[in-house]
Coordinates of C-alpha atoms in Angstrom, one line a residue:
Chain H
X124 CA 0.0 0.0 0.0
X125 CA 1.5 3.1 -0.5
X126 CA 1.9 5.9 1.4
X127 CA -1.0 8.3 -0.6
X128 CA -3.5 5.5 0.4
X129 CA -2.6 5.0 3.8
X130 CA -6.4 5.5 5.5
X131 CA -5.7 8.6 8.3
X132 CA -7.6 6.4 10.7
X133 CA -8.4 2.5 10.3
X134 CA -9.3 1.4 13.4
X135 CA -13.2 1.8 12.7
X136 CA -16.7 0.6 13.9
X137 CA -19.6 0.7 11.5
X138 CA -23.3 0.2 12.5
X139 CA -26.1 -2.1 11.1
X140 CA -30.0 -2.9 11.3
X141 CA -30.5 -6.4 11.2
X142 CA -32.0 -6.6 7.8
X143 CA -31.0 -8.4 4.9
X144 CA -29.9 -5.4 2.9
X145 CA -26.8 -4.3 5.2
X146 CA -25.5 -7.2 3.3
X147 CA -22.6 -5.4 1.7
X148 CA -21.2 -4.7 5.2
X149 CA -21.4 -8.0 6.5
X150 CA -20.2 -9.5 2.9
X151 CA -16.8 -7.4 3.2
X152 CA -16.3 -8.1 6.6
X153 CA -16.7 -11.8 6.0
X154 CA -14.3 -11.8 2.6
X155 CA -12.0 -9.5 4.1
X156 CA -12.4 -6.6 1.4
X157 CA -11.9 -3.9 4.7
X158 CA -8.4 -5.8 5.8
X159 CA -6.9 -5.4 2.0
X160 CA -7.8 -1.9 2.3
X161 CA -5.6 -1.7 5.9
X162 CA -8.8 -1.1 7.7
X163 CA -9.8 -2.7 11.1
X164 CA -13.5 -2.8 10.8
X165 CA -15.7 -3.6 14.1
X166 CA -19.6 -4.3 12.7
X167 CA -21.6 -2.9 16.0
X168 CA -25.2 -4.1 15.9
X169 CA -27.8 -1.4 16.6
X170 CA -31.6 -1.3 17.1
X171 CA -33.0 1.5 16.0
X172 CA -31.9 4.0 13.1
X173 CA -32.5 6.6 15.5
X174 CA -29.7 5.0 17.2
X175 CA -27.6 4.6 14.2
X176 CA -27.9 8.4 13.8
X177 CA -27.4 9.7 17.2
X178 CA -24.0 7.7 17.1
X179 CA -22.7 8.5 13.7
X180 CA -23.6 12.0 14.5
X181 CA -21.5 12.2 18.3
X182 CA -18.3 10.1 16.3
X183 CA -19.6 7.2 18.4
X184 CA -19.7 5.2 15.1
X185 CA -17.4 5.7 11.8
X186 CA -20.2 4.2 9.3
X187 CA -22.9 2.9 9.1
X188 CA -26.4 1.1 6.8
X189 CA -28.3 3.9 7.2
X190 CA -32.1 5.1 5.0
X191 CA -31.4 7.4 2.8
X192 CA -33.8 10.1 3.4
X193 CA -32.3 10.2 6.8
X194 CA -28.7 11.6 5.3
X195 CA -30.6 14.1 3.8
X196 CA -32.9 15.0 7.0
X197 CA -29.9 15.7 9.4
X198 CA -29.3 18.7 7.1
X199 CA -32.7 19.9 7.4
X200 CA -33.8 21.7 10.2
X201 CA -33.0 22.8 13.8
X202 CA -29.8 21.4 14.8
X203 CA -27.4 21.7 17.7
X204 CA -24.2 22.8 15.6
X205 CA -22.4 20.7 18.1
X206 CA -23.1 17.7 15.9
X207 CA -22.1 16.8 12.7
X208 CA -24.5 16.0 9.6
X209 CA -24.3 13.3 7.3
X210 CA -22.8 12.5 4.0
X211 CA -23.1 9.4 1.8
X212 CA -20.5 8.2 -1.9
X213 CA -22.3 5.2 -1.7
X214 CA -25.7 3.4 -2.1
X215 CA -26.2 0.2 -1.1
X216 CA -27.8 -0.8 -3.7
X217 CA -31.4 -0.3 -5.2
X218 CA -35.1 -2.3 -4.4
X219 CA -35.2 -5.3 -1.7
X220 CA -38.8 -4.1 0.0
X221 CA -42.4 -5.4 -0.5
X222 CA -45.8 -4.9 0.8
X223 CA -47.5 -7.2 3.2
X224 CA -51.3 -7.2 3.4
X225 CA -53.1 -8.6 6.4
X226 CA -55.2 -11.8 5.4
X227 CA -58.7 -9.6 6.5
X228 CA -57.7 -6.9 3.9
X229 CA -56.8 -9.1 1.2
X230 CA -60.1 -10.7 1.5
X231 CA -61.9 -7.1 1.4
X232 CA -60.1 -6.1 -1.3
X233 CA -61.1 -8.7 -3.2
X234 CA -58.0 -11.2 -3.6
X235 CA -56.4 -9.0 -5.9
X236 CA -53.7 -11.2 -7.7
X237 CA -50.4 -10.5 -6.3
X238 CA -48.2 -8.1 -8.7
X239 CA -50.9 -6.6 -10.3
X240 CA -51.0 -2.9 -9.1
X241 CA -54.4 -2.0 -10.7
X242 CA -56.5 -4.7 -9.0
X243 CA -54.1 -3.9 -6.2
X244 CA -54.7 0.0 -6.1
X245 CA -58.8 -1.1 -6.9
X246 CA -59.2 -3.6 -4.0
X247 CA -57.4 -0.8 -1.8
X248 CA -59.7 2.2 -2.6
X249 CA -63.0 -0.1 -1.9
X250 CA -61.4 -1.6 1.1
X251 CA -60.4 2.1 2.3
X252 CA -63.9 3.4 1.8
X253 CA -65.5 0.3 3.7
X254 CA -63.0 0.7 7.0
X255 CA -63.8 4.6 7.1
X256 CA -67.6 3.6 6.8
X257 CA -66.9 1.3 9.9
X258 CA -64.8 3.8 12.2
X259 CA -62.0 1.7 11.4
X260 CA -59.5 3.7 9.1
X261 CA -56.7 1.6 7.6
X262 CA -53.0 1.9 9.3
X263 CA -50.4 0.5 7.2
X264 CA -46.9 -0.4 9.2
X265 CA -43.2 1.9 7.2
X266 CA -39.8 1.5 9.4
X267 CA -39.1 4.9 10.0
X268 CA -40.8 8.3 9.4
X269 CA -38.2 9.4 6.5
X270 CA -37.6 6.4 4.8
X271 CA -38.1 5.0 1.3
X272 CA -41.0 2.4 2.9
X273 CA -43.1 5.4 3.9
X274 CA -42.7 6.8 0.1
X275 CA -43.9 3.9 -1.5
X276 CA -46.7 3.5 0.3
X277 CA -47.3 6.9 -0.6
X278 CA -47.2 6.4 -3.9
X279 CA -49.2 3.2 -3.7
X280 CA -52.3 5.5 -1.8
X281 CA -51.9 8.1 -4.1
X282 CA -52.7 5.5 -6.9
X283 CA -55.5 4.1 -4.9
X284 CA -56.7 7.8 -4.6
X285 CA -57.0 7.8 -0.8
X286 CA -55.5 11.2 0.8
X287 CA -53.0 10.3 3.6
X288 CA -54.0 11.3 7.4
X289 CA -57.3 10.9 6.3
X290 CA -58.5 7.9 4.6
X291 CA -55.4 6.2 5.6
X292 CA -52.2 7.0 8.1
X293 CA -49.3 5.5 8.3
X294 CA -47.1 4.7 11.5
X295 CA -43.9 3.2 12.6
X296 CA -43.3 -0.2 13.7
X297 CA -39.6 -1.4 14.2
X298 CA -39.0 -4.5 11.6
X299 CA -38.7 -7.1 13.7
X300 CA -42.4 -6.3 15.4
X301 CA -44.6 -6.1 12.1
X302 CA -45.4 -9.5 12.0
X303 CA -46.7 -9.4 15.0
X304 CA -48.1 -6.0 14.7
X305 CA -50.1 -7.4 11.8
X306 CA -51.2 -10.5 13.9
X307 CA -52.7 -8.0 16.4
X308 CA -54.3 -6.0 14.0
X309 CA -52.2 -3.3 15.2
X310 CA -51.6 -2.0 11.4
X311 CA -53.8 -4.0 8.2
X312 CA -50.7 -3.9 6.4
X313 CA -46.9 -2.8 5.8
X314 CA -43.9 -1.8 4.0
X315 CA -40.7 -3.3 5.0
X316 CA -37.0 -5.0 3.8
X317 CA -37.0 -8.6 3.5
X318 CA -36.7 -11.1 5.7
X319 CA -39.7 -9.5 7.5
X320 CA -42.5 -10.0 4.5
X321 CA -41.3 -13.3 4.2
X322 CA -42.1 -14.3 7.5
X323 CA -45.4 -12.9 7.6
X324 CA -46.6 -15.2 4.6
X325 CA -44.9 -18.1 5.8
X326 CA -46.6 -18.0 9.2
X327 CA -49.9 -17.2 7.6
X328 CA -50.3 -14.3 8.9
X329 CA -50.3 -12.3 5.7
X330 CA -50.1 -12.3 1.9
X331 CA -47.0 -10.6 0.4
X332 CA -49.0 -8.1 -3.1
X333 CA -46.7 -5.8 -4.2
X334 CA -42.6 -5.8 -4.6
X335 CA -41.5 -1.8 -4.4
X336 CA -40.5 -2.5 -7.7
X337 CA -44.3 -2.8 -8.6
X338 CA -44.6 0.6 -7.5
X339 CA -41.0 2.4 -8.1
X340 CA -38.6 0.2 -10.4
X341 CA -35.4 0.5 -9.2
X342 CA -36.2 2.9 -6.3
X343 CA -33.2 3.8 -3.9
X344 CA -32.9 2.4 -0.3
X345 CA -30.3 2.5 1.8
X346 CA -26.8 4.0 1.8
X347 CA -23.7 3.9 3.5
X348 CA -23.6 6.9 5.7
X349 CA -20.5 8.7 7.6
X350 CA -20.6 12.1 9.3
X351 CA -19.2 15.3 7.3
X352 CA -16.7 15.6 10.2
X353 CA -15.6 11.8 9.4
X354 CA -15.2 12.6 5.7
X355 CA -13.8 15.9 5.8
X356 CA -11.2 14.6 8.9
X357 CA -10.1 11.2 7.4
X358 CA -10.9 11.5 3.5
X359 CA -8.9 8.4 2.9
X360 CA -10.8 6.3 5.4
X361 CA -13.9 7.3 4.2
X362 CA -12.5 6.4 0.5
X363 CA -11.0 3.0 1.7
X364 CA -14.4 1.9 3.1
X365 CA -16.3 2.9 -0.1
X366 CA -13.6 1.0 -2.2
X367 CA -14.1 -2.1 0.0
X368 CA -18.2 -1.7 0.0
X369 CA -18.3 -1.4 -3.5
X370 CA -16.1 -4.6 -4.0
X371 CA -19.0 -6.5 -1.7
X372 CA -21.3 -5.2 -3.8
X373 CA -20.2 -6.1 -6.7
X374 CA -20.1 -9.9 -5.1
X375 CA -23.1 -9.9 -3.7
X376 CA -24.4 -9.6 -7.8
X377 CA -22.5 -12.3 -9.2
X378 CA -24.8 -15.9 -9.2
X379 CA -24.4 -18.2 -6.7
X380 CA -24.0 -16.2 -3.9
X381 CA -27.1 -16.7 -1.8
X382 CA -26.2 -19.6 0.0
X383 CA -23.0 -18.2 1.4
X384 CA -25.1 -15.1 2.2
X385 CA -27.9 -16.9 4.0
X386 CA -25.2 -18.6 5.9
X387 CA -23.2 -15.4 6.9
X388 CA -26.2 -13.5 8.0
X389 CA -28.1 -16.1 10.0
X390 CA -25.4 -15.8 12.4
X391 CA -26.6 -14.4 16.0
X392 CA -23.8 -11.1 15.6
X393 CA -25.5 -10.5 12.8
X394 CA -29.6 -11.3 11.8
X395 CA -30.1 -14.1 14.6
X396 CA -32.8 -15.7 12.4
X397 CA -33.1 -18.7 10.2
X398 CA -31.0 -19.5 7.4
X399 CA -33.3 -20.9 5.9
X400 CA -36.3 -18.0 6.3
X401 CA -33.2 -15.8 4.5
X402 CA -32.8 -18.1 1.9
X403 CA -36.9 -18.4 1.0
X404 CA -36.9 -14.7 1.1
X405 CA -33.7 -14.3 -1.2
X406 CA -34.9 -17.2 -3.4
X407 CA -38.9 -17.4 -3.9
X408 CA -39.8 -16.7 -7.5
X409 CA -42.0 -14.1 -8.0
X410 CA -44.8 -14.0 -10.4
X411 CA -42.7 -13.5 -13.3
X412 CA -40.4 -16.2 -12.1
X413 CA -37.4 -13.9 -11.1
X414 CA -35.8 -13.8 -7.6
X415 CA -38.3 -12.5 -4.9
X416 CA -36.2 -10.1 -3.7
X417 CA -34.5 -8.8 -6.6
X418 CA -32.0 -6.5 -4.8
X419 CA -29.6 -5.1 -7.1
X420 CA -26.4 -4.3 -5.2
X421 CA -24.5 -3.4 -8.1
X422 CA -25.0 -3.2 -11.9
X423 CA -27.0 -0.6 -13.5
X424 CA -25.1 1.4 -11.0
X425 CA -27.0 1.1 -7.9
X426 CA -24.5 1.7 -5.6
X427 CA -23.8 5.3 -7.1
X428 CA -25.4 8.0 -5.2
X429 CA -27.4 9.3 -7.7
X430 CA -28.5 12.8 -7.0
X431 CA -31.7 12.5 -9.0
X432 CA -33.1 10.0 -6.1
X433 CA -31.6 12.5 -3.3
X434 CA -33.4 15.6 -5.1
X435 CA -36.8 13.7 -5.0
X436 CA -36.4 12.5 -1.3
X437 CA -35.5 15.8 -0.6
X438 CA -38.5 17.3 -2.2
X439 CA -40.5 14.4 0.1
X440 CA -39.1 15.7 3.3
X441 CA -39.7 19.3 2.4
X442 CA -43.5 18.8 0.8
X443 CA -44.9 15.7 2.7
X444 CA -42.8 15.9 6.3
X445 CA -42.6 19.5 6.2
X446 CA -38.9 19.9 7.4
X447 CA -37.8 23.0 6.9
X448 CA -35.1 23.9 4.4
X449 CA -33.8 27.1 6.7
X450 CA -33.0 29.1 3.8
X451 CA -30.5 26.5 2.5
X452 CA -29.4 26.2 -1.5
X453 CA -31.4 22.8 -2.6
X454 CA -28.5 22.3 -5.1
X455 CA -25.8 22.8 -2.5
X456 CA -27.5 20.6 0.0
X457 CA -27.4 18.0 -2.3
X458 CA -23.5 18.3 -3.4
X459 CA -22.5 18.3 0.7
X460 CA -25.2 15.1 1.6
X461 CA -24.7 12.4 -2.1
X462 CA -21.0 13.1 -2.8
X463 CA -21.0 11.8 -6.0
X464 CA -17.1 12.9 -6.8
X465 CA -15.6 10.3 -4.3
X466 CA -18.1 7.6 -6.2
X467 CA -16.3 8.3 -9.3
X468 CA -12.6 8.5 -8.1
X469 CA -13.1 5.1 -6.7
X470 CA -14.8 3.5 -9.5
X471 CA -12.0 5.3 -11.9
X472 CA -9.3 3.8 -9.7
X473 CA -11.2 0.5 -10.0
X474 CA -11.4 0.9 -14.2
X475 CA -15.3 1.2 -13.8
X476 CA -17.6 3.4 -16.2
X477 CA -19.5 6.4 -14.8
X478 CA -23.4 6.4 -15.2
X479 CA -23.9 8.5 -18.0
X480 CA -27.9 9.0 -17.7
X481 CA -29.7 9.3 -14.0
X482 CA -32.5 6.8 -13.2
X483 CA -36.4 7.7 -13.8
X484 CA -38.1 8.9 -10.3
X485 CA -42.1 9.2 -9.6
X486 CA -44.0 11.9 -10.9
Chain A
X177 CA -41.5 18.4 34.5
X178 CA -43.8 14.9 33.1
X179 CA -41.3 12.2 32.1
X180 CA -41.9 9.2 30.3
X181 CA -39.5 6.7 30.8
X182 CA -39.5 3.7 27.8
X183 CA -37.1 0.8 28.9
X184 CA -36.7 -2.7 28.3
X185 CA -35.0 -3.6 31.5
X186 CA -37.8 -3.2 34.4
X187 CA -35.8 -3.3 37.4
X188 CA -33.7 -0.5 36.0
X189 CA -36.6 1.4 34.6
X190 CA -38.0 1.4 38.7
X191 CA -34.9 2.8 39.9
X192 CA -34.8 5.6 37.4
X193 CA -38.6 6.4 38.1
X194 CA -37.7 6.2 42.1
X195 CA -34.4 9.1 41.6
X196 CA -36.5 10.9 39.1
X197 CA -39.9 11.2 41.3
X198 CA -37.4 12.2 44.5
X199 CA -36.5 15.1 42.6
X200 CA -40.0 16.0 41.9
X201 CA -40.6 15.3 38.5
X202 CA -43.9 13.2 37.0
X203 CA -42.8 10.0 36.2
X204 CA -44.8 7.4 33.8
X205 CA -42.5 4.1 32.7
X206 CA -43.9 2.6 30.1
X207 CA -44.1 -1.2 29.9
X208 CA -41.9 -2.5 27.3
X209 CA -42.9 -4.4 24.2
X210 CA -46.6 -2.7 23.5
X211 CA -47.5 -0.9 20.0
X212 CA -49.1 2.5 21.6
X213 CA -46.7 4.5 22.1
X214 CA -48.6 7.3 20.0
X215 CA -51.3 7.4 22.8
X216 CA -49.2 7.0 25.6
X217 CA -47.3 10.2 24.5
X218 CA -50.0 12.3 23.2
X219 CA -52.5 11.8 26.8
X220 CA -49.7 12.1 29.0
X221 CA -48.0 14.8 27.2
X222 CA -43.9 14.3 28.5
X223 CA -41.9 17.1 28.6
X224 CA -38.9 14.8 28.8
X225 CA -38.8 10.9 27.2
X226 CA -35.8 8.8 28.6
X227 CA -35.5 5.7 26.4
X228 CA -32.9 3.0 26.2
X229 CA -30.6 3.7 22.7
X230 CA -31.0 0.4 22.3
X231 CA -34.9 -0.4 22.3
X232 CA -36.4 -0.6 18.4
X233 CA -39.6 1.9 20.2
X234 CA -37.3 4.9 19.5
X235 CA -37.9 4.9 15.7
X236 CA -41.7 4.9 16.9
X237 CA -40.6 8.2 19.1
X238 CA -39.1 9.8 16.1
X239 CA -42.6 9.3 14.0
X240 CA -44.3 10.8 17.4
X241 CA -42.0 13.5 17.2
X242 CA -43.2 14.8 14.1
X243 CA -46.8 14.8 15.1
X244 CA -46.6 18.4 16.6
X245 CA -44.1 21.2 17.8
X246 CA -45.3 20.2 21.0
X247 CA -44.1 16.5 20.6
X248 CA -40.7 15.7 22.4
X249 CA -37.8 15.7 19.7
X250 CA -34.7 14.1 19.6
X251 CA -32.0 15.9 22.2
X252 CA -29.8 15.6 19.5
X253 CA -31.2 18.2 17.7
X254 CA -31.4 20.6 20.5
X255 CA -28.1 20.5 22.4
X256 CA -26.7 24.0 22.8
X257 CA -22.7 24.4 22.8
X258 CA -22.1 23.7 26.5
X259 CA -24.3 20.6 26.4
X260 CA -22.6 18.4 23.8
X261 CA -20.5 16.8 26.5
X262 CA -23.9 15.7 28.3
X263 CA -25.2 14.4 25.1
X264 CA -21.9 12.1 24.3
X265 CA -21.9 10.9 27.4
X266 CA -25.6 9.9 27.4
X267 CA -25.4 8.2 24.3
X268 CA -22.2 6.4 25.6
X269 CA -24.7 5.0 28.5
X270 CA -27.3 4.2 26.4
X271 CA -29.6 7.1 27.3
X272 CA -31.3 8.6 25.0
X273 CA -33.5 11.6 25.1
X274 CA -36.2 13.1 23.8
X275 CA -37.0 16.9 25.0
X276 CA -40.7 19.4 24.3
X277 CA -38.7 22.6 22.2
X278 CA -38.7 25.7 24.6
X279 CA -37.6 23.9 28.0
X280 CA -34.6 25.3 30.3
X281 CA -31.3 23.1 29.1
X282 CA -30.4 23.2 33.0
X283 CA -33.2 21.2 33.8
X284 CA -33.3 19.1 30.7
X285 CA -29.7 17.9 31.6
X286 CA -29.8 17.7 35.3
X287 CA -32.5 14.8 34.3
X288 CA -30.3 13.3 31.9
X289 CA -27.5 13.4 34.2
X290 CA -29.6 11.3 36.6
X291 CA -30.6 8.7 33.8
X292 CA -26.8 8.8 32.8
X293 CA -25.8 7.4 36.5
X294 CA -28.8 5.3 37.0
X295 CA -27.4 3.2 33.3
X296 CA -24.1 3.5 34.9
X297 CA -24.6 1.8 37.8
X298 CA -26.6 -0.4 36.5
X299 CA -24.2 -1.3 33.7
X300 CA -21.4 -1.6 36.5
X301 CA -24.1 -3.8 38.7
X302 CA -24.7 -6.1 35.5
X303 CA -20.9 -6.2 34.8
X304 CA -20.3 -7.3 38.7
X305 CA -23.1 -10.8 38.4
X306 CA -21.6 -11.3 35.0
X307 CA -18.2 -11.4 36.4
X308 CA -19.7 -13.4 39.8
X309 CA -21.3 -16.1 37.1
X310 CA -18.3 -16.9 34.6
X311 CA -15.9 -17.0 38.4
X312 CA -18.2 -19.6 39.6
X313 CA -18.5 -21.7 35.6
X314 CA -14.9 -21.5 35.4
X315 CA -14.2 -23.0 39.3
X316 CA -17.0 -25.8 38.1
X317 CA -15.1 -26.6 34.7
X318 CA -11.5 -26.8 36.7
X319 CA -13.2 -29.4 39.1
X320 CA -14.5 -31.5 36.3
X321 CA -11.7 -31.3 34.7
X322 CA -9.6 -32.0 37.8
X323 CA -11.7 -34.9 38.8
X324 CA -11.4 -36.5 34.8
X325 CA -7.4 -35.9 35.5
X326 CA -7.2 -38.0 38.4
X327 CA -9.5 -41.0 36.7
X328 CA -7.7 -41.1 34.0
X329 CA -3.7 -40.0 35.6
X330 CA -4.6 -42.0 38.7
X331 CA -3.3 -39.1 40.4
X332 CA -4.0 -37.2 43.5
X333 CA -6.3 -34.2 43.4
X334 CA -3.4 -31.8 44.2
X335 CA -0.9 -33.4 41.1
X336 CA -3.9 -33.2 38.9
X337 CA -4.7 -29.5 40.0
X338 CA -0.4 -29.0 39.8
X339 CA -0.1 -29.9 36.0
X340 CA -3.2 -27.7 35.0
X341 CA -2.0 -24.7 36.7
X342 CA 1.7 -25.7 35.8
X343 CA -0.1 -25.8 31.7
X344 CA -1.5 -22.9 31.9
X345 CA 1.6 -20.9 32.8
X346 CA 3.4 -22.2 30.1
X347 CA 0.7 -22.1 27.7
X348 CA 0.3 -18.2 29.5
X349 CA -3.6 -19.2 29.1
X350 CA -6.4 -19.0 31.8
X351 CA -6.6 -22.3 34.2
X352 CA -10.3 -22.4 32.8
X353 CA -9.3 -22.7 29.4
X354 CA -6.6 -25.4 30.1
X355 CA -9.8 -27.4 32.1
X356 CA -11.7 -27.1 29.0
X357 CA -9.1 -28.4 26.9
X358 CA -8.9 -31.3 29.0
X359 CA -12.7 -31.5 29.2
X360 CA -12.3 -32.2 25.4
X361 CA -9.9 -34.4 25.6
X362 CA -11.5 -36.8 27.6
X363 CA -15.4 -36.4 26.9
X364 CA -15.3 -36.7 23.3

């Protein structure tokens, strides 16, 4: 390694949900990716992503598998200046949700067949109109407030023509409680990452109807997010990690790699759940015969912070959450939150092209 | 000042609620586990929530947070210059903190400073039994693993205890580890 490369800092601790899509962390932990890079990486298993956040943004943690809108949220707003915002050069990776109806709703929707977001969006709007006849409003289940589970379900009321707050609301339940939640009739239905839609149909306590990709193909999800203070105070750290995510990645894409993943992941540092509940939810075909949950870690570049996707989440926050933007420059806020230009120096460095077109978005 | 307290671990939750009350504050705790926290927050209207970092109920706080101005938000967001000390060290304990925009940061952090010692000694008090419980595995494993030597050595209980120790200072291991590795040895 030579001297230029030499990471300012490399003993670091990155944080993780426990969901299948912090993957790429896990992945170049387990094939060693950080160690070629001269990094001493601790994985540090959180609960929340309210957690994740607090820590990243005290230097408690170096990294972490964070929701993208939430990079863009600790920008927005009132904020002690005693903290540091966020910053992400790297997605990891595009789709990987679904949408679990409860069994009651699918049956007063009609039995809509699963993938087909008309009959979907149909069945909803009666169902809707039914529950608000009977006092009993729908609640669907999203992960966190700003997150890309609470946009799709967005977009899927907006289809169904039902105004949020009002025919329908939406609340938080933490992953690992929405099959219960949904047992409980505590929500009708949700949004979440895999394993947890999975587990819902296989316990019968819910039919999985829509992929996001029904709604949003190819939406964004999570990112790997450091604090400006990290980035600005150990630029070769922050590009060592990227480098070595990118690699896992790119792995995670290439065939055959479920089975090792299933295995890695099952293990009680990491998911604590069934191997084989990971490898059912990695594996089912969907209706069209194609993986289940058709995460793309990789190709079609979706691990490049594409500033498209942040400038629609950030007009999300703004319009639907109502943060405020405190006089800030959208275009600005963008540059300092999705740094694109350390993206590119490492993919250059690895011989990779640059996108040359950005992704659709939702109306 | 009304605080809601939101913790996993019930005897430390008490405790907290007991320091908290002497000093004359409202206190609700909030059994762990249950789906209402909405409710809970908008009829008893906190001023201050004190939640374990660790507990997957905090991303339901941060939705709650958003319902009104009048809704706790995260400390985070609020700590002024002087405070940011308070505000590692409570996430460092695993206290985290959710605060009504307007309130006096002197009485916002003498709370957290009490929640910050509370997980403290707790912590320390949790550290203590673990320490207690792997002393008294480890003195079980060296007498199985004695009693094997002197079945199998036909020695006497102090040659058997001898070579262990004797290993393990060569090997510069713990005498627990050596007992396990003749545990292995001769149970397989």
């Amino acid at each position: 390694m030579t001297s230029n490369t030499t990471p300012e800092q490399s003993d670091l601790t990155l944080g993780f949900v426990p969901l299948l899509d912090c993957a790429p962390l896990i992945a170049a932990h387990e094939l060693g990716y950080f160690e070629c890079q001269g990094l001493n990486v601790r994985l540090q298993k959180e609960g929340s992503w309210a957690s994740l956040r607090d820590k990243l943004m005290v230097g408690l943690l170096d990294g972490a598998h964070l929701l993208a809108p939430m990079v863009l949220a600790s920008h927005l707003g009132k904020a002690s200046t005693r903290v540091s915002p966020l910053t992400t050069a790297l997605a990891l990776g595009q789709n990987g949700n679904a949408l679990t109806f409860s069994n009651d709703l699918v049956e007063q929707m009609g039995k809509p067949e699963p993938g087909n977001l008309e009959a979907v969006t149909k069945g909803l709007a009666r169902a809707a109109e039914r529950r608000i006849m009977e006092g009993k409003p729908l609640i669907f289940g999203t992960v966190y407030p700003f997150s890309i589970h609470t946009n799709l379900l967005r977009l899927l009321f907006r289809k169904a023509g039902l105004t949020l707050n009002q025919d329908v609301s939406i609340q938080v339940v933490p992953p690992t409680r929405m099959v219960s939640a949904l047992a409980n009739q505590e929500v009708d239905g949700y949004c979440v990452g895999e394993p947890w839609n999975s587990a819902a149909a296989s316990c019968g306590q819910g039919q999985l109807l829509l992929l996001g990709s029904d709604l949003w193909p190819q939406a964004p999800d999570k990112v790997f997010g450091v604090s400006e203070d990290f980035s600005a105070s150990a630029p070769k750290s922050h590009a060592s990690l990227v480098r070595a995510l990118m690699q896992a990645c790119q792995w995670l894409d290439q065939p055959d790699r479920t089975a090792t993943l299933a295995h890695w992941l099952a293990q009680p540092n990491y998911l604590d759940c069934s191997s084989d509940l990971l490898l059912r939810a990695m594996q089912t075909p969907w209706r069209d015969g194609l993986p289940r949950w058709r995460k793309i870690f990789f190709r079609d570049f979706a691990s490049y912070p594409f500033h498209s996707h942040g400038r629609w989440l950030l007009e999300q926050l703004l319009a639907q959450d109502q943060l405020p933007l405190n006089g800030i420059d959208r275009t600005s806020l963008l540059e300092r939150a999705y740094n694109k230009t350390l993206w590119e120096e490492v993919a250059q460095q690895a011989g990779l092209e640059l996108p040359v077109t950005a992704p659709p978005v939702p109306d | 000042m009304n605080i809601l307290v939101i913790d996993d671990q019930p005897e430390r939750a008490v405790v907290l609620e007991r320091a908290l009350t002497d000093i004359g504050h409202q206190v609700v705790v909030r059994p762990p586990g249950r789906n209402s926290l909405h409710q809970l927050v908008l009829s008893f209207s906190p001023d201050v929530v004190i939640v374990d970092a660790q507990s997957p109920d905090r991303d339901m706080l941060e939705d709650v947070a958003l319902a009104s101005d009048r809704t706790p938000r995260p400390i985070i967001f609020f700590a002024e210059d002087d405070d940011s000390d308070v505000i590692r060290r409570s996430i460092e304990a695993g206290v985290s903190a959710y605060v009504v925009d307007g309130l006096k940061p002197e009485r916002v952090n003498t709370i957290i400073k009490v929640a910050i010692s509370r997980f403290n000694a707790h912590q320390s008090l949790r550290g203590e039994l673990e320490k207690t419980r792997s002393e008294l595995a480890d003195r079980k494993l060296i007498e199985r693993a004695k009693g094997l030597l002197m079945q199998h050595r036909q020695c006497t209980e102090a040659e058997a205890f001898g070579a262990m120790r004797s290993m393990a200072m060569k090997k510069k291991v713990r005498l627990a580890e050596v007992a396990q590795d003749v545990l292995s040895l001769f149970e397989t």
